[in-house]
mmCIF file of C-alpha atoms and ligand atoms in Angstrom:
data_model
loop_
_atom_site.group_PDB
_atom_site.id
_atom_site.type_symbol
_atom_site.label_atom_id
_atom_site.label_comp_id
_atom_site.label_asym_id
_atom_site.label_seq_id
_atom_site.Cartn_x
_atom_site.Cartn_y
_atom_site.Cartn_z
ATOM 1 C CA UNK S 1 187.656 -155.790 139.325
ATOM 2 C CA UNK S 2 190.365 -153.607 137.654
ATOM 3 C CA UNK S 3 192.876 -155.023 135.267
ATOM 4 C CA UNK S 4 195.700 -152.872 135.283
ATOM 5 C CA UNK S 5 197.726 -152.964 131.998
ATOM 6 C CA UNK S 6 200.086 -150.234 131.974
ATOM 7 C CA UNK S 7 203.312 -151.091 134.299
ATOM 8 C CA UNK S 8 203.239 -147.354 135.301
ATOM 9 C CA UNK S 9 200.121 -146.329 135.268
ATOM 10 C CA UNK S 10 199.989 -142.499 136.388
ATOM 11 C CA UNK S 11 197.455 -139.621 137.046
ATOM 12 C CA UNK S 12 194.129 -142.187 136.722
ATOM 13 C CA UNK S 13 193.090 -142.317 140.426
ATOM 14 C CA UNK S 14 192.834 -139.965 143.525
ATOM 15 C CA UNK S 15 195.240 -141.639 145.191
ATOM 16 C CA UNK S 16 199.011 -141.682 145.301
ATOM 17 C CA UNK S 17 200.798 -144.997 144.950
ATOM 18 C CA UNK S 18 204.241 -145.887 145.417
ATOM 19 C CA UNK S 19 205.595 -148.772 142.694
ATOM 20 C CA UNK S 20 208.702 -150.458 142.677
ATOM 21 C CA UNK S 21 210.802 -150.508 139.338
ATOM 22 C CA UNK S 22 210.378 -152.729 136.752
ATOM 23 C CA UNK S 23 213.332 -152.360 134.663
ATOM 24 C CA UNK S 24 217.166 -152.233 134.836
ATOM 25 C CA UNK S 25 219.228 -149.072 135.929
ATOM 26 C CA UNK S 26 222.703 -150.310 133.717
ATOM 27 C CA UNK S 27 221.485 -152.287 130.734
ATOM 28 C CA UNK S 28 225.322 -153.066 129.918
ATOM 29 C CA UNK S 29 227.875 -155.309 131.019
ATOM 30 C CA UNK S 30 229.387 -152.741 133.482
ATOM 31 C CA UNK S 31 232.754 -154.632 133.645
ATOM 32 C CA UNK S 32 233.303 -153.566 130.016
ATOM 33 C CA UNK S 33 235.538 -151.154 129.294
ATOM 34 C CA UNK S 34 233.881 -147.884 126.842
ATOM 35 C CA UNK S 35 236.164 -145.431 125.604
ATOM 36 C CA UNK S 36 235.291 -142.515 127.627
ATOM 37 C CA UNK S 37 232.777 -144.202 129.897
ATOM 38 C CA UNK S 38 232.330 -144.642 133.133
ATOM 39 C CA UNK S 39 234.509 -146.596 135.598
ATOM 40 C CA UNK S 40 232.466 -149.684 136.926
ATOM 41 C CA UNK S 41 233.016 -147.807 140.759
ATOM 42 C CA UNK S 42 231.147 -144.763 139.160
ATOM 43 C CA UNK S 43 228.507 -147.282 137.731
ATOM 44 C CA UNK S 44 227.753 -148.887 140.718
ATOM 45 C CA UNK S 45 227.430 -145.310 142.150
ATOM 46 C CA UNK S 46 224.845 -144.328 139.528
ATOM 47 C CA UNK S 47 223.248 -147.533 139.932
ATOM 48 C CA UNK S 48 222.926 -147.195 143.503
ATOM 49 C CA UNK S 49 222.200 -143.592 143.480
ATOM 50 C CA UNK S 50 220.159 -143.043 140.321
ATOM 51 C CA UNK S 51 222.931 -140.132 139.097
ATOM 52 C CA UNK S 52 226.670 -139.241 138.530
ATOM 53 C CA UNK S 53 228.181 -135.899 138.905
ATOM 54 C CA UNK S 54 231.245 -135.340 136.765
ATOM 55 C CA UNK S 55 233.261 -132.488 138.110
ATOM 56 C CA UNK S 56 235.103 -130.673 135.276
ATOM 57 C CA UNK S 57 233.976 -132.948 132.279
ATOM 58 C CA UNK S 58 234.345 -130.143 129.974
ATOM 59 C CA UNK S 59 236.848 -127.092 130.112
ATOM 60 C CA UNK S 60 235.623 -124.251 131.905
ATOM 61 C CA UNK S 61 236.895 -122.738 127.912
ATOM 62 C CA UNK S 62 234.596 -124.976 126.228
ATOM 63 C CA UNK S 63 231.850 -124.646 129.043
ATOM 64 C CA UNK S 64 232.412 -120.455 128.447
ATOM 65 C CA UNK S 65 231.426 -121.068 124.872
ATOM 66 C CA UNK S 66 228.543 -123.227 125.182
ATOM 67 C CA UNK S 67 227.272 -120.492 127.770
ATOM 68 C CA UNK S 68 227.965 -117.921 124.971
ATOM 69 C CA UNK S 69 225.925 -119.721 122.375
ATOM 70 C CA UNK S 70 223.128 -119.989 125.382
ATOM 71 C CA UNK S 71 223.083 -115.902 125.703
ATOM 72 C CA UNK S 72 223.102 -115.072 121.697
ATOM 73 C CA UNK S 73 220.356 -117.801 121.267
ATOM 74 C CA UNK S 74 217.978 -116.467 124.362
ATOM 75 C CA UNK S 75 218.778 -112.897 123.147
ATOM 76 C CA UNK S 76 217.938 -113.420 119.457
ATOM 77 C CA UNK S 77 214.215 -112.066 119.001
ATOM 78 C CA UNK S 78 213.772 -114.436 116.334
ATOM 79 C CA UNK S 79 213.903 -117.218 118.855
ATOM 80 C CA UNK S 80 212.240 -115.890 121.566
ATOM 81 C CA UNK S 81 209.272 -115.657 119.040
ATOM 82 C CA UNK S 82 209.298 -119.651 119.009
ATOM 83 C CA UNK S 83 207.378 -121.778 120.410
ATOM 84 C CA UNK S 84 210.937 -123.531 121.779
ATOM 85 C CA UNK S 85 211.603 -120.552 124.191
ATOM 86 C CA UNK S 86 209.503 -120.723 127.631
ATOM 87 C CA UNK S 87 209.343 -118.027 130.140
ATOM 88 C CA UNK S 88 208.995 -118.225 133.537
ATOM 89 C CA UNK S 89 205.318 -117.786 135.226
ATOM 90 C CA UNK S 90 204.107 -114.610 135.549
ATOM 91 C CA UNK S 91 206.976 -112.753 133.292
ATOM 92 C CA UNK S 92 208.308 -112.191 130.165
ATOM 93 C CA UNK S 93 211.900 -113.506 130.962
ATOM 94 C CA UNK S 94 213.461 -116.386 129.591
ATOM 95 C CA UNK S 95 213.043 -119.549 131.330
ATOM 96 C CA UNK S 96 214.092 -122.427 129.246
ATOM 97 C CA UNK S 97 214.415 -123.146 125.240
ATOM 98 C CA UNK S 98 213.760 -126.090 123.982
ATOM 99 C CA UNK S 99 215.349 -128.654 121.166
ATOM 100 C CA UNK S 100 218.536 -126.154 121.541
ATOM 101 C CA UNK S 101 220.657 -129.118 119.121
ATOM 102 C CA UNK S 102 218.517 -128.242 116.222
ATOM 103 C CA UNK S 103 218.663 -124.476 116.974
ATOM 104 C CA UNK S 104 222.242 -124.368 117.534
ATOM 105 C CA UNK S 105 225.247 -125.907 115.143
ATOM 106 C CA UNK S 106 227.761 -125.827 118.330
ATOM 107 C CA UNK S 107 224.942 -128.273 120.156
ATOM 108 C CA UNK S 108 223.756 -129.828 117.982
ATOM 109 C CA UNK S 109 227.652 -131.472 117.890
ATOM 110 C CA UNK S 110 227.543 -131.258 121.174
ATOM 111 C CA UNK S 111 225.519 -133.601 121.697
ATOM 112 C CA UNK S 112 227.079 -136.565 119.812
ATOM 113 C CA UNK S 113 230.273 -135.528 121.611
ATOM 114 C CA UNK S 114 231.982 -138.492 122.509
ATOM 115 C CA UNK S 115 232.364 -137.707 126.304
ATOM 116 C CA UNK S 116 228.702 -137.768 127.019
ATOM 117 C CA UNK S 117 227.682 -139.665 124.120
ATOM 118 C CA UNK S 118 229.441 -142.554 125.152
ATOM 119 C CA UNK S 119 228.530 -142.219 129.110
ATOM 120 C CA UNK S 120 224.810 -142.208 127.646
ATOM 121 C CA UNK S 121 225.175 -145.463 125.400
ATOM 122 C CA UNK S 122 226.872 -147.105 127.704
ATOM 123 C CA UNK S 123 224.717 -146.438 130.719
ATOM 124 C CA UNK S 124 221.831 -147.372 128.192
ATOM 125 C CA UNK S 125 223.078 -150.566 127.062
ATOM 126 C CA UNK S 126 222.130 -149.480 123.160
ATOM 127 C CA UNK S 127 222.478 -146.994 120.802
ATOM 128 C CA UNK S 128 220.660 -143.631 121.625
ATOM 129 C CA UNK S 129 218.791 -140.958 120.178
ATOM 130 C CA UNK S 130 218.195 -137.393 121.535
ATOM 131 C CA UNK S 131 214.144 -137.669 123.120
ATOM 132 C CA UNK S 132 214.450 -133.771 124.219
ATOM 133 C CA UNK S 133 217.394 -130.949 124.875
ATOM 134 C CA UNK S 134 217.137 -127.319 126.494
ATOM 135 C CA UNK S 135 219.175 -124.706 128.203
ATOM 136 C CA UNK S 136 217.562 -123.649 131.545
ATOM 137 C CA UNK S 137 218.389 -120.277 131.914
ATOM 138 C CA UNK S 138 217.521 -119.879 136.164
ATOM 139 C CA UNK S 139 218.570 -115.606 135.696
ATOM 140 C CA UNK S 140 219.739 -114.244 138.697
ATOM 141 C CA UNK S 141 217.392 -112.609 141.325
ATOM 142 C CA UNK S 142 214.326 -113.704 138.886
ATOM 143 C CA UNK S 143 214.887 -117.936 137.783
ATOM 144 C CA UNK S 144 212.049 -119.207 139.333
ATOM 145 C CA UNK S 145 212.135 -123.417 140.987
ATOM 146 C CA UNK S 146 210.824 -126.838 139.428
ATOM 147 C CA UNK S 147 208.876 -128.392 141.698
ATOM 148 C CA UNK S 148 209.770 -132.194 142.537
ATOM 149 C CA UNK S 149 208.851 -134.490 139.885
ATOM 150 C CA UNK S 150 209.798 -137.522 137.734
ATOM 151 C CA UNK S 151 210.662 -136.792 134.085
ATOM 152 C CA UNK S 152 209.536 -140.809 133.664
ATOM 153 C CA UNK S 153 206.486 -139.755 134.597
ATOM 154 C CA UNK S 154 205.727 -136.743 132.725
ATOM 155 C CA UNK S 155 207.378 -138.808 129.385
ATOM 156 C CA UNK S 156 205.282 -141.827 130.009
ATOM 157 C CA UNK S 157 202.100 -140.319 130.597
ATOM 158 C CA UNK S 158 202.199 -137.368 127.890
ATOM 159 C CA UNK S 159 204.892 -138.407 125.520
ATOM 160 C CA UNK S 160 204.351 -142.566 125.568
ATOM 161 C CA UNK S 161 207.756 -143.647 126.423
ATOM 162 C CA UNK S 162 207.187 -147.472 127.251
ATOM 163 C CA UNK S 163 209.949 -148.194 130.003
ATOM 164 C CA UNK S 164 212.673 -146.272 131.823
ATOM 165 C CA UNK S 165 215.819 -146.531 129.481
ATOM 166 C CA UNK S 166 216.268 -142.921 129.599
ATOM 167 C CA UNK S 167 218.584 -140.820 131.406
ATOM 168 C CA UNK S 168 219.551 -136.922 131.467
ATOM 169 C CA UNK S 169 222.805 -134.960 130.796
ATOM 170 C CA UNK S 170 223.482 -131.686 131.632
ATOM 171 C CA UNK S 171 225.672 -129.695 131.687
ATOM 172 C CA UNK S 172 226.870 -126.679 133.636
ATOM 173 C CA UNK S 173 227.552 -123.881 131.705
ATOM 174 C CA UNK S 174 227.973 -121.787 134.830
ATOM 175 C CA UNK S 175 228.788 -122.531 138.428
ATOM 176 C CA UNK S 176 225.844 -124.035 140.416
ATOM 177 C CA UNK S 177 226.486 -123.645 144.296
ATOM 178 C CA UNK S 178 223.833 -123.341 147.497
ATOM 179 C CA UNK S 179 223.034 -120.243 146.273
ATOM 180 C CA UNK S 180 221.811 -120.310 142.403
ATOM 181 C CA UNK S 181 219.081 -122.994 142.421
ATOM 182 C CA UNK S 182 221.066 -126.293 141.823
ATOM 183 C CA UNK S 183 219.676 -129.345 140.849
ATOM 184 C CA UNK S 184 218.574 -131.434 143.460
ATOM 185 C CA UNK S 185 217.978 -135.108 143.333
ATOM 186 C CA UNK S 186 217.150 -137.821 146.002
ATOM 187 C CA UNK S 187 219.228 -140.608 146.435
ATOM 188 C CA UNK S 188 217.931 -144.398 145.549
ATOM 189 C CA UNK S 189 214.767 -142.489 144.394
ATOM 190 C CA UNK S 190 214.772 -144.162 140.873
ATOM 191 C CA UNK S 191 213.606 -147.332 142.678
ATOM 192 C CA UNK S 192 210.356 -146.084 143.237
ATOM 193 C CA UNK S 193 207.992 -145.035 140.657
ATOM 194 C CA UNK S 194 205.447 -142.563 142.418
ATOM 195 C CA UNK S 195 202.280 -143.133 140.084
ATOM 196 C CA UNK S 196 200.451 -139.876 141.147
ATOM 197 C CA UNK S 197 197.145 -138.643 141.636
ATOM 198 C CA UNK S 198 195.230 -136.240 139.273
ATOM 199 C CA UNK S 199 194.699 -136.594 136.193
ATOM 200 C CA UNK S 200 196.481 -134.572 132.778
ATOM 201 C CA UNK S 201 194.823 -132.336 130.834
ATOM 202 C CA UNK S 202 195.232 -131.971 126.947
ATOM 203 C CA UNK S 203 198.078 -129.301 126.376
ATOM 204 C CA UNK S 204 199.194 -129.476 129.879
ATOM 205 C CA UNK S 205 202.715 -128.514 128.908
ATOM 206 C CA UNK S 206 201.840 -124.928 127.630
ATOM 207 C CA UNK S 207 201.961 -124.532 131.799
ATOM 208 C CA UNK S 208 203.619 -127.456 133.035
ATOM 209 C CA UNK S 209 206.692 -125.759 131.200
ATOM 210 C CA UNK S 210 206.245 -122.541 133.472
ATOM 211 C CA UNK S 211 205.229 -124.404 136.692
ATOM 212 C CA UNK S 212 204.209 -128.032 136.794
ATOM 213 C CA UNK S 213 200.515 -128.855 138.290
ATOM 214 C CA UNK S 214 199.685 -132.414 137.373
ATOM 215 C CA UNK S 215 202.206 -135.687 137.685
ATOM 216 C CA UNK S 216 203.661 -133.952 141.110
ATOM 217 C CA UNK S 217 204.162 -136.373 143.557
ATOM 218 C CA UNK S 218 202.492 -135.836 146.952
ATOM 219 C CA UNK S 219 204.073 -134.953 149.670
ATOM 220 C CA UNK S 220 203.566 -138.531 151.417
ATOM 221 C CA UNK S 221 205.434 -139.510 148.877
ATOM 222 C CA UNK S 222 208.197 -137.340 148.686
ATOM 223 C CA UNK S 223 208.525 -137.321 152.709
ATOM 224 C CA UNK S 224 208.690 -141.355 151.994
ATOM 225 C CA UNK S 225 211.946 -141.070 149.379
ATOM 226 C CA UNK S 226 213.792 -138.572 151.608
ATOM 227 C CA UNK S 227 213.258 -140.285 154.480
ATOM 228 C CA UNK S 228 215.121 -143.486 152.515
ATOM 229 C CA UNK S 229 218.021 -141.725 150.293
ATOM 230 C CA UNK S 230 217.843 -137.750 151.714
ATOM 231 C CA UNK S 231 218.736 -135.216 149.223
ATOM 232 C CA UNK S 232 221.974 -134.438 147.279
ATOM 233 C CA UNK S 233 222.474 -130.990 145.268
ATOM 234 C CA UNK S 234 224.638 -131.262 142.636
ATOM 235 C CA UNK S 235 227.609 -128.332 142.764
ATOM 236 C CA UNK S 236 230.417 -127.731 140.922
ATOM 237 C CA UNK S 237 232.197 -125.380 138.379
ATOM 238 C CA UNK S 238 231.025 -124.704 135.072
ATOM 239 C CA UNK S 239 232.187 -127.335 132.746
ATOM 240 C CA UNK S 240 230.691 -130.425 135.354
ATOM 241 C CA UNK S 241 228.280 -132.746 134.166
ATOM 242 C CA UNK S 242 225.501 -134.869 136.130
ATOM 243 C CA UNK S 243 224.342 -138.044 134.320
ATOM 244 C CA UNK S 244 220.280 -138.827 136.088
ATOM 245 C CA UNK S 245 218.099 -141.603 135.639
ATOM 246 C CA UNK S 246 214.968 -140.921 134.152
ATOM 247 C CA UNK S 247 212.919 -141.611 137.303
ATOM 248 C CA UNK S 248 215.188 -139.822 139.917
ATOM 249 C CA UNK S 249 213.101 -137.735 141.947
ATOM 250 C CA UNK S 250 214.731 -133.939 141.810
ATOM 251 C CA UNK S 251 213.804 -130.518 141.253
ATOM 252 C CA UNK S 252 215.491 -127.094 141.979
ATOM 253 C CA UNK S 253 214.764 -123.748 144.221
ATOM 254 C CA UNK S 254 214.431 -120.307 143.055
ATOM 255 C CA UNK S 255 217.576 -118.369 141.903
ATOM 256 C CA UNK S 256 217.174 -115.167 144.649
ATOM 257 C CA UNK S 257 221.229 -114.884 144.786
ATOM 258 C CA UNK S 258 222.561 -112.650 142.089
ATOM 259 C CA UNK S 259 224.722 -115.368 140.152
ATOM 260 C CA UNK S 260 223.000 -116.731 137.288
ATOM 261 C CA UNK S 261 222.550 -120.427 136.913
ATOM 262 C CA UNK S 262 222.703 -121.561 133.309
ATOM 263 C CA UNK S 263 222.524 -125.651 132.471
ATOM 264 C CA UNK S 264 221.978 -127.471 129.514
ATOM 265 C CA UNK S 265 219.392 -130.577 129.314
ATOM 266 C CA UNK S 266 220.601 -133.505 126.653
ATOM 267 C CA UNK S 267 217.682 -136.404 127.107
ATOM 268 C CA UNK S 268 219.297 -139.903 125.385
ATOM 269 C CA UNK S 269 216.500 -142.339 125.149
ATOM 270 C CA UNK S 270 217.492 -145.808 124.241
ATOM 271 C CA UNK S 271 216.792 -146.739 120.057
ATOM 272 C CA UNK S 272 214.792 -149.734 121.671
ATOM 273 C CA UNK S 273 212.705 -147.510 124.066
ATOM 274 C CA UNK S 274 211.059 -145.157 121.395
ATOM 275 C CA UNK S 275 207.556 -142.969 121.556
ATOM 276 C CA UNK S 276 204.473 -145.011 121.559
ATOM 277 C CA UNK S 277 201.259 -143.281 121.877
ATOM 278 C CA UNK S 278 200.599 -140.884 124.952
ATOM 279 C CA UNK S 279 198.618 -142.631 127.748
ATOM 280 C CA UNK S 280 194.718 -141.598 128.343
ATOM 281 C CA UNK S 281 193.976 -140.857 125.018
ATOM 282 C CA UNK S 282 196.113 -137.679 124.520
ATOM 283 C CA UNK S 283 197.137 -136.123 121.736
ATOM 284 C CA UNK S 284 200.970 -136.435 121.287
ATOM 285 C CA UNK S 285 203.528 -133.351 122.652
ATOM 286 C CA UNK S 286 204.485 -131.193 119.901
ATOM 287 C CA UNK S 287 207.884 -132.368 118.355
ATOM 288 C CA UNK S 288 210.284 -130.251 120.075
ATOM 289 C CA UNK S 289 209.547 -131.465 123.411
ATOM 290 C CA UNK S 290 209.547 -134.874 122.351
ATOM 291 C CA UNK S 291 211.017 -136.340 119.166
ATOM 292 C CA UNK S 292 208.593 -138.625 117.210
ATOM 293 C CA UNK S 293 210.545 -137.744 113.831
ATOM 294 C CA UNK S 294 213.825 -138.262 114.226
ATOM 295 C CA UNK S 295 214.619 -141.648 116.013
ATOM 296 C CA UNK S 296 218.435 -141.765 114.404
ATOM 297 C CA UNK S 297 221.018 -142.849 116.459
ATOM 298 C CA UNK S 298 223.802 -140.798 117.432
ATOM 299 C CA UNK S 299 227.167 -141.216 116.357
ATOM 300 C CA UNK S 300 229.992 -140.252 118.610
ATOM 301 C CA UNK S 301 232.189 -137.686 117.308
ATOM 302 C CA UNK S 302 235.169 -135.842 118.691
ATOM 303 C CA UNK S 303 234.587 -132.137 117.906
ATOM 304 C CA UNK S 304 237.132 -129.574 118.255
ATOM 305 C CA UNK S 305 235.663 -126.510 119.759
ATOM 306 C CA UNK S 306 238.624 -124.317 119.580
ATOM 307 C CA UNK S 307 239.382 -125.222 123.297
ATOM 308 C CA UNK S 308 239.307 -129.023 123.737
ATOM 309 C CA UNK S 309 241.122 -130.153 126.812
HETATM 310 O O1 6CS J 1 207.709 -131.918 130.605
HETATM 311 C C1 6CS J 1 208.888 -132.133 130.350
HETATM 312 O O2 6CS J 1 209.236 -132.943 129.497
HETATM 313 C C2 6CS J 1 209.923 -131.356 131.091
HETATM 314 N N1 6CS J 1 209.538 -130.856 132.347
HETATM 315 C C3 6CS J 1 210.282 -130.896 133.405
HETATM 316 C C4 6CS J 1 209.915 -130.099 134.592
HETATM 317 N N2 6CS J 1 211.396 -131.632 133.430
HETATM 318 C C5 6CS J 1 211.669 -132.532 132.355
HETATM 319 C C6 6CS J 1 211.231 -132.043 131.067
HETATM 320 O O3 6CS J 1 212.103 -131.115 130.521
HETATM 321 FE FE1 FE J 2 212.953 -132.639 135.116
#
C-alpha cells in the first residue's frame, strides 16, 4: 500500500500521471473592481484559459527602454561573470539572466509597477512577492527553444512551493510574431497537473536552465492537453504583456528568423503560498532562482519612466 501525501507528487515513479487541480485559478472576488485590473470578461478568460495577453500594456517608449536596460545588462562582463546569466546549450551566448529586479534599478520598479502589480494581486487574491524574474534573451538566428513544461512543477518539486497561487508576467520588450520563438501555451491546460516520470537530480538546474531533462511531460501527455485546449502563441508588439498560470503547459521554438525575441519573466507568488522545503530530500535552489530571503510584499507604485503613457 502507498500513502500518497504530497497533492502533486512529481518525478517519483516511471510512469506519467495526469491529476486534476486542486486549487483555485482567481482567488478574488472577480466582480470587484481593482484599479488597473482586469475586467471580470478578461478574468473569466484567464480562468478559462489559464493566461491573458495584454496587447500594448506598456508604450512601445517604455518597452524600448526596458529592452535597453536588457542589452547594457547582458553586455556588461561583470554580469555575464554571474551566476544569474545562463547561456544557451552548447555556446557561449546569452540565454537568460536571472533575478534581473535586483540587478537592475529600472526593474526592480518595474516590477511593483502598478499595471502588473495590481493584475498579479488581484489574480492572486493576496498580496505578492517576486518568487523569480529574468529577461530571456531568444538572439536571432542562435535563441535556442524551451521544451514543454510546467513551471508548477519544476517550483514544487525543486523549489517547495506548496500550491499553485503563482502566476507569470512578461513582458515583451520586442515584437514576438510566428517567426521569433513566441511563447506558446495550451489552452485549459492549468487544469491538469501532469505529475511526470523520472526522477530530479541534485543541481538539476545548472542544465535544466540550458535545456530541461527531468519534470518534462511525456508526450501522452502533452498529445492529451492539445487534443482538449490546442495551442495558442502569444503575438504582439513590444510593450504587450501575457499574464500565465503557474501550471499552464507552454514552451517556445527556436529563434532561426533574424529578429530577436527579447521578454522579461516577473514570477508573483502569493505571501500565503511561500517556499517550504524542496520535495525528495533536495537541497534548496540557490536564491536567485527562487527567493527564500526576501518574502516582502510588493507595494504598487506608479513610476515615471520618462515615457509613461
Ligand atoms: O526552473 C525554472 O524555475 C525555470 N525554468 C523554466 C524552463 N521555466 C520557468 C523557470 O524560469
Ligand atoms: Fe517556464
Amino acid at each position: 500500500m502507498v500513502l500518497v501525501t504530497d497533492t502533486y507528487q512529481s518525478r517519483v515513479d516511471n510512469e506519467t500521471t495526469i491529476l486534476m487541480r486542486q486549487d483555485p485559478i482567481i482567488y478574488s472576488d472577480p466582480r470587484a473592481e481593482v484599479p488597473h485590473g482586469l475586467a471580470h470578461h478578461q478574468l473569466k478568460n484567464y480562468q478559462k484559459n489559464g493566461f491573458i495577453l495584454l496587447k500594448g500594456l506598456f508604450s512601445e517608449q517604455e518597452a524600448g527602454l526596458f529592452l535597453r536596460e536588457a542589452r547594457k545588462m547582458t553586455a556588461d562582463p561583470k554580469i555575464r561573470r554571474r551566476e544569474e546569466a545562463v547561456a544557451e546549450p552548447g555556446s557561449d551566448a546569452g540565454r537568460s539572466v536571472f533575478m534581473v529586479h535586483r540587478l537592475s534599478e529600472l526593474y526592480r520598479q518595474l516590477v511593483s509597477d502598478v499595471r502588473v502589480a495590481n493584475i498579479a494581486r488581484q489574480i492572486l487574491g493576496s498580496e505578492v512577492y517576486i518568487h523569480q524574474s529574468r529577461v530571456n534573451l531568444k538572439a536571432g538566428f542562435s535563441g535556442k527553444e524551451f521544451h514543454w513544461h510546467s513551471d508548477f512543477e519544476t517550483w514544487h518539486v525543486e523549489d517547495g512551493m506548496p500550491r499553485m497561487r503563482a502566476l507569470s508576467c512578461v513582458i515583451f520588450l520586442t515584437e514576438n510574431n510566428e517567426f521569433n520563438g513566441p511563447l506558446m501555451l495550451m489552452p485549459g491546460s492549468h487544469m491538469h497537473y501532469i505529475s511526470c516520470a523520472g526522477e530530479t537530480l541534485q543541481d538539476h538546474y545548472q542544465q535544466s536552465l540550458r535545456k530541461q531533462r527531468h519534470g518534462i511531460a511525456d508526450p501522452a501527455a502533452l498529445s492529451f492537453l492539445a487534443e482538449r485546449g490546442g495551442i495558442q502563441s502569444m503575438k504582439g508588439p513590444a510593450g504587450s504583456v501575457v499574464f500565465f498560470d503557474c501550471n499552464t503547459m507552454h514552451g517556445s521554438n527556436s529563434n532561426i528568423s533574424p529578429y530577436p525575441r527579447a521578454n522579461l519573466f516577473f514570477v508573483y507568488n502569493s505571501v500565503e503560498n511561500t517556499l517550504e522545503s524542496p520535495r525528495g530530500g533536495l537541497k534548496p535552489r540557490p536564491e536567485f532562482m527562487a527567493t527564500r530571503q526576501d518574502f516582502s510584499p510588493m507595494v504598487p507604485l506608479e513610476p515615471a519612466y520618462g515615457g509613461r503613457k
